[in-house]
Coordinates of C-alpha atoms in Angstrom, one line a residue:
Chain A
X1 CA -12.2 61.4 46.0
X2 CA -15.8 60.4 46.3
X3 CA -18.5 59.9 43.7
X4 CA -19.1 60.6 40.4
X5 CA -20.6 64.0 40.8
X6 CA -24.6 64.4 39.4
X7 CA -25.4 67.8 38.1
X8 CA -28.0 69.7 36.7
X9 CA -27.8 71.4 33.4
X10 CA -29.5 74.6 32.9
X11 CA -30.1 76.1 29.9
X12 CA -31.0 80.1 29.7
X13 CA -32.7 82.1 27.3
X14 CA -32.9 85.9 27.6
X15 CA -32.8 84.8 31.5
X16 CA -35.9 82.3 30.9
X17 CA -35.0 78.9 31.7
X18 CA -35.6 76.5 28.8
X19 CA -35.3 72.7 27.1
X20 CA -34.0 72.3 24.0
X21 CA -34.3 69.2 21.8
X22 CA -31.1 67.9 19.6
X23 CA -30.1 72.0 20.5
X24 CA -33.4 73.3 18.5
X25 CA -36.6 74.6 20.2
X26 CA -36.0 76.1 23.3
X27 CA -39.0 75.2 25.3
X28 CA -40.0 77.8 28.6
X29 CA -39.5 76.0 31.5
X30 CA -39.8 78.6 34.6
X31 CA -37.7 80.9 36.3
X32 CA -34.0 80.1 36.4
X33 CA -33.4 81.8 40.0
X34 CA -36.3 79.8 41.4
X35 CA -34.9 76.9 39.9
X36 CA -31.4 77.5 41.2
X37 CA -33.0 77.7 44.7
X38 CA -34.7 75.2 44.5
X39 CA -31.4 72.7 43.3
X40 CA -29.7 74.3 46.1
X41 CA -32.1 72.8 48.6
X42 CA -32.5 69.5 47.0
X43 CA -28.4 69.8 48.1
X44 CA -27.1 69.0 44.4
X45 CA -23.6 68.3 44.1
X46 CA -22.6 71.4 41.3
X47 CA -25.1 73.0 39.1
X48 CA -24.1 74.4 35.0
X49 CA -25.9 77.3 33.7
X50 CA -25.1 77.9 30.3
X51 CA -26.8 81.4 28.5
X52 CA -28.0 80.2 24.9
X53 CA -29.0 83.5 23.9
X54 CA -25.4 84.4 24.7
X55 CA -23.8 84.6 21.7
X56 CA -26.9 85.8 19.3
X57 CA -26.9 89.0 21.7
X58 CA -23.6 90.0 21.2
X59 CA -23.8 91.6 24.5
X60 CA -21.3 90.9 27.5
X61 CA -22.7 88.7 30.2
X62 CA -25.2 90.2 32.4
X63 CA -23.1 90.4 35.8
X64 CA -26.2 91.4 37.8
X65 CA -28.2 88.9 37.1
X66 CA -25.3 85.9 37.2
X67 CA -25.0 87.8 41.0
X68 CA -28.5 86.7 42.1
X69 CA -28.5 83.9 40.9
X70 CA -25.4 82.8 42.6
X71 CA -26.6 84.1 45.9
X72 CA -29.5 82.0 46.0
X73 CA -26.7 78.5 45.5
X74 CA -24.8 77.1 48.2
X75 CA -23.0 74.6 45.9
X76 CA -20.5 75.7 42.7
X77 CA -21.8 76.9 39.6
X78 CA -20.2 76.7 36.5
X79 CA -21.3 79.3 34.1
X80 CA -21.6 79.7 30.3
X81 CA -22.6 81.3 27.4
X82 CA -20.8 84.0 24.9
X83 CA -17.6 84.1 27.3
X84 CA -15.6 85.6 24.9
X85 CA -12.3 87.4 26.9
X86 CA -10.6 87.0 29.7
X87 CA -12.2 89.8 31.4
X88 CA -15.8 88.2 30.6
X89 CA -14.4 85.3 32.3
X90 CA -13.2 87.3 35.1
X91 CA -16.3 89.4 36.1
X92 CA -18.4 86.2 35.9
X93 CA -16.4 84.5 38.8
X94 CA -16.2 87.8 41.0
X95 CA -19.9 87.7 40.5
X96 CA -20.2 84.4 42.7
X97 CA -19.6 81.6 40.5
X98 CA -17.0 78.8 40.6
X99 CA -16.2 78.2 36.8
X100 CA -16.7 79.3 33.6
X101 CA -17.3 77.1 30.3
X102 CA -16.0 78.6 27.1
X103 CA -17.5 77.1 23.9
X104 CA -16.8 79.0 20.8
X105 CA -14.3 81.3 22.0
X106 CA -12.1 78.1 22.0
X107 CA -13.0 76.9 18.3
X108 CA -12.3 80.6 17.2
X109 CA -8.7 80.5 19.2
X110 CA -8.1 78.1 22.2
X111 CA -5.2 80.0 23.6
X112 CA -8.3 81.3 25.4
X113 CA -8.6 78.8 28.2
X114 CA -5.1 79.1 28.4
X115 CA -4.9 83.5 29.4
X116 CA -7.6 82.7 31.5
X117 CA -6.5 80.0 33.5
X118 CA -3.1 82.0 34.2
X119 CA -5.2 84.3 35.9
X120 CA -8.3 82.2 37.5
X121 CA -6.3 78.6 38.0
X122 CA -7.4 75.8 35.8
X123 CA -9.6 74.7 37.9
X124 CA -12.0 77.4 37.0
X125 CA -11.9 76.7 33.4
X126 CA -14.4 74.4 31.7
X127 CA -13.7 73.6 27.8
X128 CA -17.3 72.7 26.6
X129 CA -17.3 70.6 23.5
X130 CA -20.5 70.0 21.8
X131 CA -20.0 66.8 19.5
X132 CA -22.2 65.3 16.6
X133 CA -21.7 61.9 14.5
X134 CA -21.1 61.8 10.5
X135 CA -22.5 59.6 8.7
X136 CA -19.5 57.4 8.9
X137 CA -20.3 57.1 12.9
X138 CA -17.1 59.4 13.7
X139 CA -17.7 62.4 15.9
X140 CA -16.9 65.9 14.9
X141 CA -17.0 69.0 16.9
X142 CA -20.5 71.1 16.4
X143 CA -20.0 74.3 15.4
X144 CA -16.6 74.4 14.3
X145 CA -15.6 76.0 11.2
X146 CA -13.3 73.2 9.7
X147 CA -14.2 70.0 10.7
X148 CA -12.4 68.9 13.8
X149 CA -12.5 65.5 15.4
X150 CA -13.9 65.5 18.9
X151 CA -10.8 63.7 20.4
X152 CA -8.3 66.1 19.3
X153 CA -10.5 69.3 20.2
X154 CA -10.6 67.5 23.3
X155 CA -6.8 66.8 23.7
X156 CA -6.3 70.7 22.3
X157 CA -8.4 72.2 24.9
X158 CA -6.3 70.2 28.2
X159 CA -3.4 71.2 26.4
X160 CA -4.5 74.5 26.4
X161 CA -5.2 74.5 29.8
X162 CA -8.9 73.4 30.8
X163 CA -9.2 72.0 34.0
X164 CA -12.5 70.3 33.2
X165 CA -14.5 68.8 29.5
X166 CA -18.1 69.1 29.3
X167 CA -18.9 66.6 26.5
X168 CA -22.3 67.0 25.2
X169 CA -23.4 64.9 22.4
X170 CA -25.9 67.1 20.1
X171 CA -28.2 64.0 18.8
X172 CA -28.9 63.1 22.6
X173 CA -29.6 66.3 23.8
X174 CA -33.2 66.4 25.5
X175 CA -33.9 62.8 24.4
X176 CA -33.7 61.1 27.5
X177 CA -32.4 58.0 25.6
X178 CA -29.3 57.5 27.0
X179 CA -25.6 58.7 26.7
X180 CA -23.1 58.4 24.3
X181 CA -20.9 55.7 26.5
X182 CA -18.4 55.2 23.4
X183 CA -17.7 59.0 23.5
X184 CA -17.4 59.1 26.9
X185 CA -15.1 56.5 27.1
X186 CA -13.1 57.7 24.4
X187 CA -12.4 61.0 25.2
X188 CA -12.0 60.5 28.9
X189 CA -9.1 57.8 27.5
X190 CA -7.7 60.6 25.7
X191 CA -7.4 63.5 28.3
X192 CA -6.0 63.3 32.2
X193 CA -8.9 66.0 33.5
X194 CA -12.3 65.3 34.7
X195 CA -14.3 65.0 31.9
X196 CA -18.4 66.0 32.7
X197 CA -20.5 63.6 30.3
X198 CA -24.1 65.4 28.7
X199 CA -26.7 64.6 26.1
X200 CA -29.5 61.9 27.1
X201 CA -28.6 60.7 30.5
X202 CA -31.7 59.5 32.1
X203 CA -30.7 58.0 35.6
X204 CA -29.1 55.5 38.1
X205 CA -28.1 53.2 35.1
X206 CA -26.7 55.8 32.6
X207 CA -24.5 57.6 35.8
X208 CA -23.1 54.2 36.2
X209 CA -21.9 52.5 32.9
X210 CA -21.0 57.0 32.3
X211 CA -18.7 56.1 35.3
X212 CA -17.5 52.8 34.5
X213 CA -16.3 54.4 30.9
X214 CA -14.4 57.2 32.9
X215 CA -16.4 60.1 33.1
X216 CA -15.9 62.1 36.5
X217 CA -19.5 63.6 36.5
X218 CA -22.4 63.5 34.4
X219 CA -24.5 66.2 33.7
X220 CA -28.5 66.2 33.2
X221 CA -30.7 68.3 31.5
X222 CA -34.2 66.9 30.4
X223 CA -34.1 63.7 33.1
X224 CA -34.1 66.6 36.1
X225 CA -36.7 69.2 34.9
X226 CA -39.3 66.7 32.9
X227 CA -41.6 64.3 34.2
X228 CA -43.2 61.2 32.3
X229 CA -43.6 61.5 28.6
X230 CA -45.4 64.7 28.4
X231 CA -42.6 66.2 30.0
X232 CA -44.4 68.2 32.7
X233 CA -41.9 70.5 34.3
X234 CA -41.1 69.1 37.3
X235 CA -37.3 70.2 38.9
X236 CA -35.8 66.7 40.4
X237 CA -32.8 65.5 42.0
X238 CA -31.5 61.6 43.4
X239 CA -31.0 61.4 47.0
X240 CA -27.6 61.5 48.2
X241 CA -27.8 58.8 50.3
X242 CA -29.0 56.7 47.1
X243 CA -26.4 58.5 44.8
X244 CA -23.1 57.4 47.8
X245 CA -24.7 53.8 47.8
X246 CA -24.3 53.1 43.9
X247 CA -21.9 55.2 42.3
X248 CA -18.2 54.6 42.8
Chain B
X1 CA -18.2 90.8 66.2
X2 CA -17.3 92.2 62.2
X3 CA -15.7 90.1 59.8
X4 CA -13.2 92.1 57.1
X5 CA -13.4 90.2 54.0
X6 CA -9.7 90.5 52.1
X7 CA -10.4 90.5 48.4
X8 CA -7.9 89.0 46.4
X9 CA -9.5 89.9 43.4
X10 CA -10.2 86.9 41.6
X11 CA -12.5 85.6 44.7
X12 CA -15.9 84.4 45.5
X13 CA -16.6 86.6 47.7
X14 CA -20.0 86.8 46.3
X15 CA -20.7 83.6 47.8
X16 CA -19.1 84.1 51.0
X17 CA -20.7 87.2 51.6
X18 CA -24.1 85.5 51.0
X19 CA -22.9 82.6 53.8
X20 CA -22.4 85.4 56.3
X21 CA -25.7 87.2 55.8
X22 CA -27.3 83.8 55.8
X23 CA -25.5 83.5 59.6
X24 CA -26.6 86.4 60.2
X25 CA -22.9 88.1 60.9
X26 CA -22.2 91.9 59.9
X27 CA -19.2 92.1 57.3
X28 CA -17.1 94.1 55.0
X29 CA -14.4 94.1 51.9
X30 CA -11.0 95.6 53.6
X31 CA -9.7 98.3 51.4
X32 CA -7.7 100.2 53.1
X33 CA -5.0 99.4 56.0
X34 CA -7.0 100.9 59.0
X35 CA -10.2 99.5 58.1
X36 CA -8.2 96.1 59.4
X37 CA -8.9 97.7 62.8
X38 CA -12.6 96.9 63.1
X39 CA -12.5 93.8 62.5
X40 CA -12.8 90.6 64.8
X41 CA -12.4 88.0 62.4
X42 CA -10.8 88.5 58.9
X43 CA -11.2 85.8 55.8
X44 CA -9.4 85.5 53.0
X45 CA -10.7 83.7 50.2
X46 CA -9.5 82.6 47.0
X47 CA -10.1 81.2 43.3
X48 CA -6.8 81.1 40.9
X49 CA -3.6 81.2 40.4
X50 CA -0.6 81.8 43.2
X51 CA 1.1 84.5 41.2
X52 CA -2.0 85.9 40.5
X53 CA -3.7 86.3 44.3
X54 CA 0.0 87.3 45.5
X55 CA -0.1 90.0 43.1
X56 CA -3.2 91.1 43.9
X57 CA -2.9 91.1 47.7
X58 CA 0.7 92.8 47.3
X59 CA -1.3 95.7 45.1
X60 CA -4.0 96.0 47.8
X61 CA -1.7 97.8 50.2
X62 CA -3.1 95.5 53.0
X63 CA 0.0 93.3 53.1
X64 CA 1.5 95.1 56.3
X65 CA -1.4 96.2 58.4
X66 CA -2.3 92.1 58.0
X67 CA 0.3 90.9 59.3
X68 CA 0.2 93.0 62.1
X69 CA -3.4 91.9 62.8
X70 CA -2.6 88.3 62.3
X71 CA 0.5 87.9 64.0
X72 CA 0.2 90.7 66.7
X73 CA -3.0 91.4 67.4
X74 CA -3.8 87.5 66.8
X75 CA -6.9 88.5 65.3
X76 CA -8.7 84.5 63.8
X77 CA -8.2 84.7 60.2
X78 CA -9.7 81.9 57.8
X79 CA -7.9 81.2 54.3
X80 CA -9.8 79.5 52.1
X81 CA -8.6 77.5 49.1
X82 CA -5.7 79.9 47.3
X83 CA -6.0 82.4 50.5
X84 CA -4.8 79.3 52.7
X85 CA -2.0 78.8 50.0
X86 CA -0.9 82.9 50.2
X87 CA -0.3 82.0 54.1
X88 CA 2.9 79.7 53.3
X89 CA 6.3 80.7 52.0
X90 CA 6.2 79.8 49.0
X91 CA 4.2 77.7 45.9
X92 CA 5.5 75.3 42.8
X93 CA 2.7 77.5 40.5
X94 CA 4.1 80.5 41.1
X95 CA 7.6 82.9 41.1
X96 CA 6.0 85.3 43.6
X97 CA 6.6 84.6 47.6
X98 CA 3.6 83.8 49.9
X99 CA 3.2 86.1 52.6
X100 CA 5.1 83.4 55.3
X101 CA 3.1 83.2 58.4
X102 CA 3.4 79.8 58.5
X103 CA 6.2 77.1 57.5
X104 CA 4.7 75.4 54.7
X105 CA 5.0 75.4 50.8
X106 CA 2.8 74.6 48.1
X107 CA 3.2 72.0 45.7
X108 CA 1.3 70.5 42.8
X109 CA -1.2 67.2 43.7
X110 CA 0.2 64.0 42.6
X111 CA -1.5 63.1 38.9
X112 CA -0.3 59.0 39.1
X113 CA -3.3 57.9 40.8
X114 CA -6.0 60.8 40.8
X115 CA -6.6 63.1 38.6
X116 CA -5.7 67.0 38.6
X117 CA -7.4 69.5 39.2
X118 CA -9.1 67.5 42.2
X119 CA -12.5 68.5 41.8
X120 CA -15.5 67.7 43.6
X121 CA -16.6 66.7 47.2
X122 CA -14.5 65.3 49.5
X123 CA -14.6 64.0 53.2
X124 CA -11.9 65.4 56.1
X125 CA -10.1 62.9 58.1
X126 CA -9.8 64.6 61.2
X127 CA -6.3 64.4 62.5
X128 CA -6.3 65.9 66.1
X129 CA -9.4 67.3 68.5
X130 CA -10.4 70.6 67.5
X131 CA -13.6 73.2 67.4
X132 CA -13.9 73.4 64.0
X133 CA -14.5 70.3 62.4
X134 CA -16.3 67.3 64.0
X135 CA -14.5 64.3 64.6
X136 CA -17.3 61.8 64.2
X137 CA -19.3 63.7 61.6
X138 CA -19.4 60.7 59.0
X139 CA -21.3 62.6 55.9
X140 CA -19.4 65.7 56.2
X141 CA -17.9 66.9 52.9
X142 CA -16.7 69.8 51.4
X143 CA -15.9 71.4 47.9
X144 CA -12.8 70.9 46.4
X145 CA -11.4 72.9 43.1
X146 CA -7.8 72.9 43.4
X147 CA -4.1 71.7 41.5
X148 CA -1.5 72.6 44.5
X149 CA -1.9 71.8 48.1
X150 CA 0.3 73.7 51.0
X151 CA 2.4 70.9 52.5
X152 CA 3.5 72.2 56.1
X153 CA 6.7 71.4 58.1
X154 CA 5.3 71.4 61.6
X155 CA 2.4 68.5 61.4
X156 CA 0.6 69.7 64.2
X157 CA -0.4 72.4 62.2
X158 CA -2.7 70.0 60.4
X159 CA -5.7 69.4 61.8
X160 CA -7.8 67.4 59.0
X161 CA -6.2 65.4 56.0
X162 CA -7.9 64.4 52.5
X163 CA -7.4 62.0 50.4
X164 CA -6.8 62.8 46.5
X165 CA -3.7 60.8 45.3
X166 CA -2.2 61.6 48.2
X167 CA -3.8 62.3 52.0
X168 CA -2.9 66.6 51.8
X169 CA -3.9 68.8 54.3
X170 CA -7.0 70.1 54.0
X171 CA -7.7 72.3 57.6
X172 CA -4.8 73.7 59.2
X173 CA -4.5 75.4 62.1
X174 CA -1.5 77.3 64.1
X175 CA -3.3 79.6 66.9
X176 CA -5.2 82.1 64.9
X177 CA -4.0 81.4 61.5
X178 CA -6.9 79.2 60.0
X179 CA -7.0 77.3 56.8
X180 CA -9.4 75.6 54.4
X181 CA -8.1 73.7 50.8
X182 CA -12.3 73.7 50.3
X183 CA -14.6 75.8 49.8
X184 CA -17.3 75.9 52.9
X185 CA -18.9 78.9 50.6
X186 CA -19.7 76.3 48.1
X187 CA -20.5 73.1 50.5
X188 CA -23.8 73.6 51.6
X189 CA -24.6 73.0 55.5
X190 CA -21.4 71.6 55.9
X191 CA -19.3 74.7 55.3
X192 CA -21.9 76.5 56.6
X193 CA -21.1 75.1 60.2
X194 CA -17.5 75.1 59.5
X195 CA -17.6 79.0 58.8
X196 CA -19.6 79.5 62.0
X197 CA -17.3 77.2 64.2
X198 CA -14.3 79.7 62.6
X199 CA -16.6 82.6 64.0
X200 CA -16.3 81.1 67.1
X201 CA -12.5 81.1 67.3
X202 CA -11.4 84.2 69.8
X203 CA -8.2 85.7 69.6
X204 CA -5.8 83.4 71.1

């Protein structure tokens, strides 16, 4: 196995590429094709795309669209946002893309990883987990009717069949301030799949100690599309070479 | 030269199809037994589950007129990931049998020391000379998403090994019968050559 795999995050809105901050304010970045090209050049290892506007549409996934912007990425893409049967799941790989992440299909019944990784292997299945902290410091799922601690939604959604975790800590989200490492290295204790750490990482250091905890990738939003503190959009990726030479 | 794509259904042919046009090679999505005919290379590619791909490729109709082509007309065909898989006798994911053109089985990856699904990049240790992988290429990798690997009786059939818990094969080759665990759809440059060195493979 080599590295620690380094991916972008990409957040849509209505097919606009945006920033959020803590998951509030969608800020207009550019356009997400461009964008996708553009990582694809750069040679990043994976890229996630996950549709925001997803679920306040109520519509199915727009398989067109997902189709183009697969073509334009020479590396997987996992891809997310109001995946809500196995069908949607379906249609979205046949459109070009490696995995799909399922979010709130699996807080509303998580046998669904499970029907559709009897049809698309687990391997193609992402459980994406979006956590925040009470005030007692413990971390709860976001979104989730009851409350439900992040470990065992975590543990729940392996069981059920996800190949892969995206962890994304809410409070970190577009903060640049560094990851949750406790998280990390609990949940990644807890389950036997790759877990993909998100929410603050900022570079070299945070993709090491997100290693050294036990993630098997680490995800970035904010660090790759803003530069400096007035966050001009600027699309950036770590040099291979550099990324081999540090990361186990 | 025409490649006939052999959709399994559950595939990325998406991104295959846009590797071919970016070499610049005509291709098409088999449907029907004779359109086998035209073809000078055929690939099979697939994402999901054994049962699942079998299912689909035993639905398709194609199942005869493929072997045919494969094993008489010795047309190249390339299997990539779960298509490789469909080319053994048999796999531990699934009740269904694999079409048998080669003496091999799959079975699950070893989870003591490495974690499953493998996922990620991954180099190729190349076993034995061959056009379709370079042996001295030190940065080559590839795309992995996979849980079962096709273990073959005959080792010469393997012609590069990777490491994930255990060193599985990851190319195979008997004659025309081709076969990549990774995905060179989804591994940049590197599976862009490989594709094209498979291109380059004549009937035997």
């Amino acid at each position: 196995m080599r590295r620690t795999r380094i991916i972008p995050l990409l957040l849509l809105d209505e097919k606009k590429l945006v920033k959020t901050k803590r998951f509030r304010n969608p800020a207009y970045l550019g356009d997400p094709i461009n964008a996708v090209r553009i990582f694809s050049d750069k040679g990043v290892d994976e890229l996630i795309l996950l549709d925001i506007s997803a679920d306040r549409k109520k519509r199915g996934p727009d398989l067109a669209f997902i189709e183009r912007v697969a073509a334009e990425a020479l590396m997987p893409i996992c891809y997310g946002g109001g995946i809500r049967t196995v069908d949607d799941a379906v249609a979205i790989l046949k459109a070009g893309v490696e995995k799909v992440s399922i979010n709130t299909a699996f807080l509303d019944d998580s046998r669904i990883l499970s029907d559709v990784a009897a049809v698309a292997g687990r391997q193609s299945v992402v459980c994406s987990i979006d956590v925040v902290k009470n005030s007692d410091d413990r971390s709860f799922v976001h979104g989730a009717a009851q409350p439900i601690e992040a470990i065992s939604a975590a543990r729940e959604a392996v069981h059920r069949g996800a190949g892969e975790l995206l962890l994304c800590a809410v409070d970190r989200d577009g903060c640049r301030c560094g990851l949750d490492i406790e998280l990390i290295g609990a949940v990644s204790e807890a389950v036997s799949v790759p877990v993909i750490a998100a929410g603050g990482a900022r570079g070299k250091e945070d993709f090491i100690s997100a290693t050294r905890a036990g993630a098997a990738a680490v995800a970035v939003g904010a660090s790759f599309v803003y530069y400096g503190k007035h966050e001009a959009v600027l699309l950036q990726y770590p040099d291979d070479v550099d990324l081999d030479s540090y990361l186990p | 030269m025409n490649v006939a794509i052999v959709d399994l259904g559950v595939s990325n042919i998406g991104s295959l199809r846009n590797l071919l046009d970016r070499l610049g090679m005509p291709h098409y999505v088999a449907r029907e037994p004779s359109s086998l005919e035209s073809a000078s290379h055929l690939i099979m590619p697939g994402v999901g589950a054994f049962d699942t791909g079998m299912g689909a490729l035993q639905a398709s109709g194609l199942v005869a007129s493929l072997t045919t082509h494969v094993l008489r007309r010795r047309v190249p065909i390339l299997g990539i990931c779960l298509g490789m898989q469909l080319f053994g006798r048999r796999s531990e994911e699934g009740r269904l049998p694999g079409l048998g053109w080669l003496e091999a089985d799959c079975v699950r990856l070893p989870d003591q020391s490495a974690m499953v699904p493998h996922i990620g990049w991954n180099t190729v240790e190349v076993e034995r000379p061959n056009t379709l992988i370079p042996k001295d290429a030190m940065r080559t990798k590839f795309y992995f998403a996979h849980s079962y690997h096709l273990v073959c009786d005959d080792p010469q059939v393997v012609i590069g090994r990777t490491l994930h818990g255990t060193r599985f094969a990851s190319v195979i080759r008997r004659d025309n019968i081709i076969g990549a665990q990774f995905h060179p759809e989804k591994s940049h440059r590197y599976g862009q050559e490989f594709v094209r060195s498979f291109l380059h493979v004549t009937p035997s």
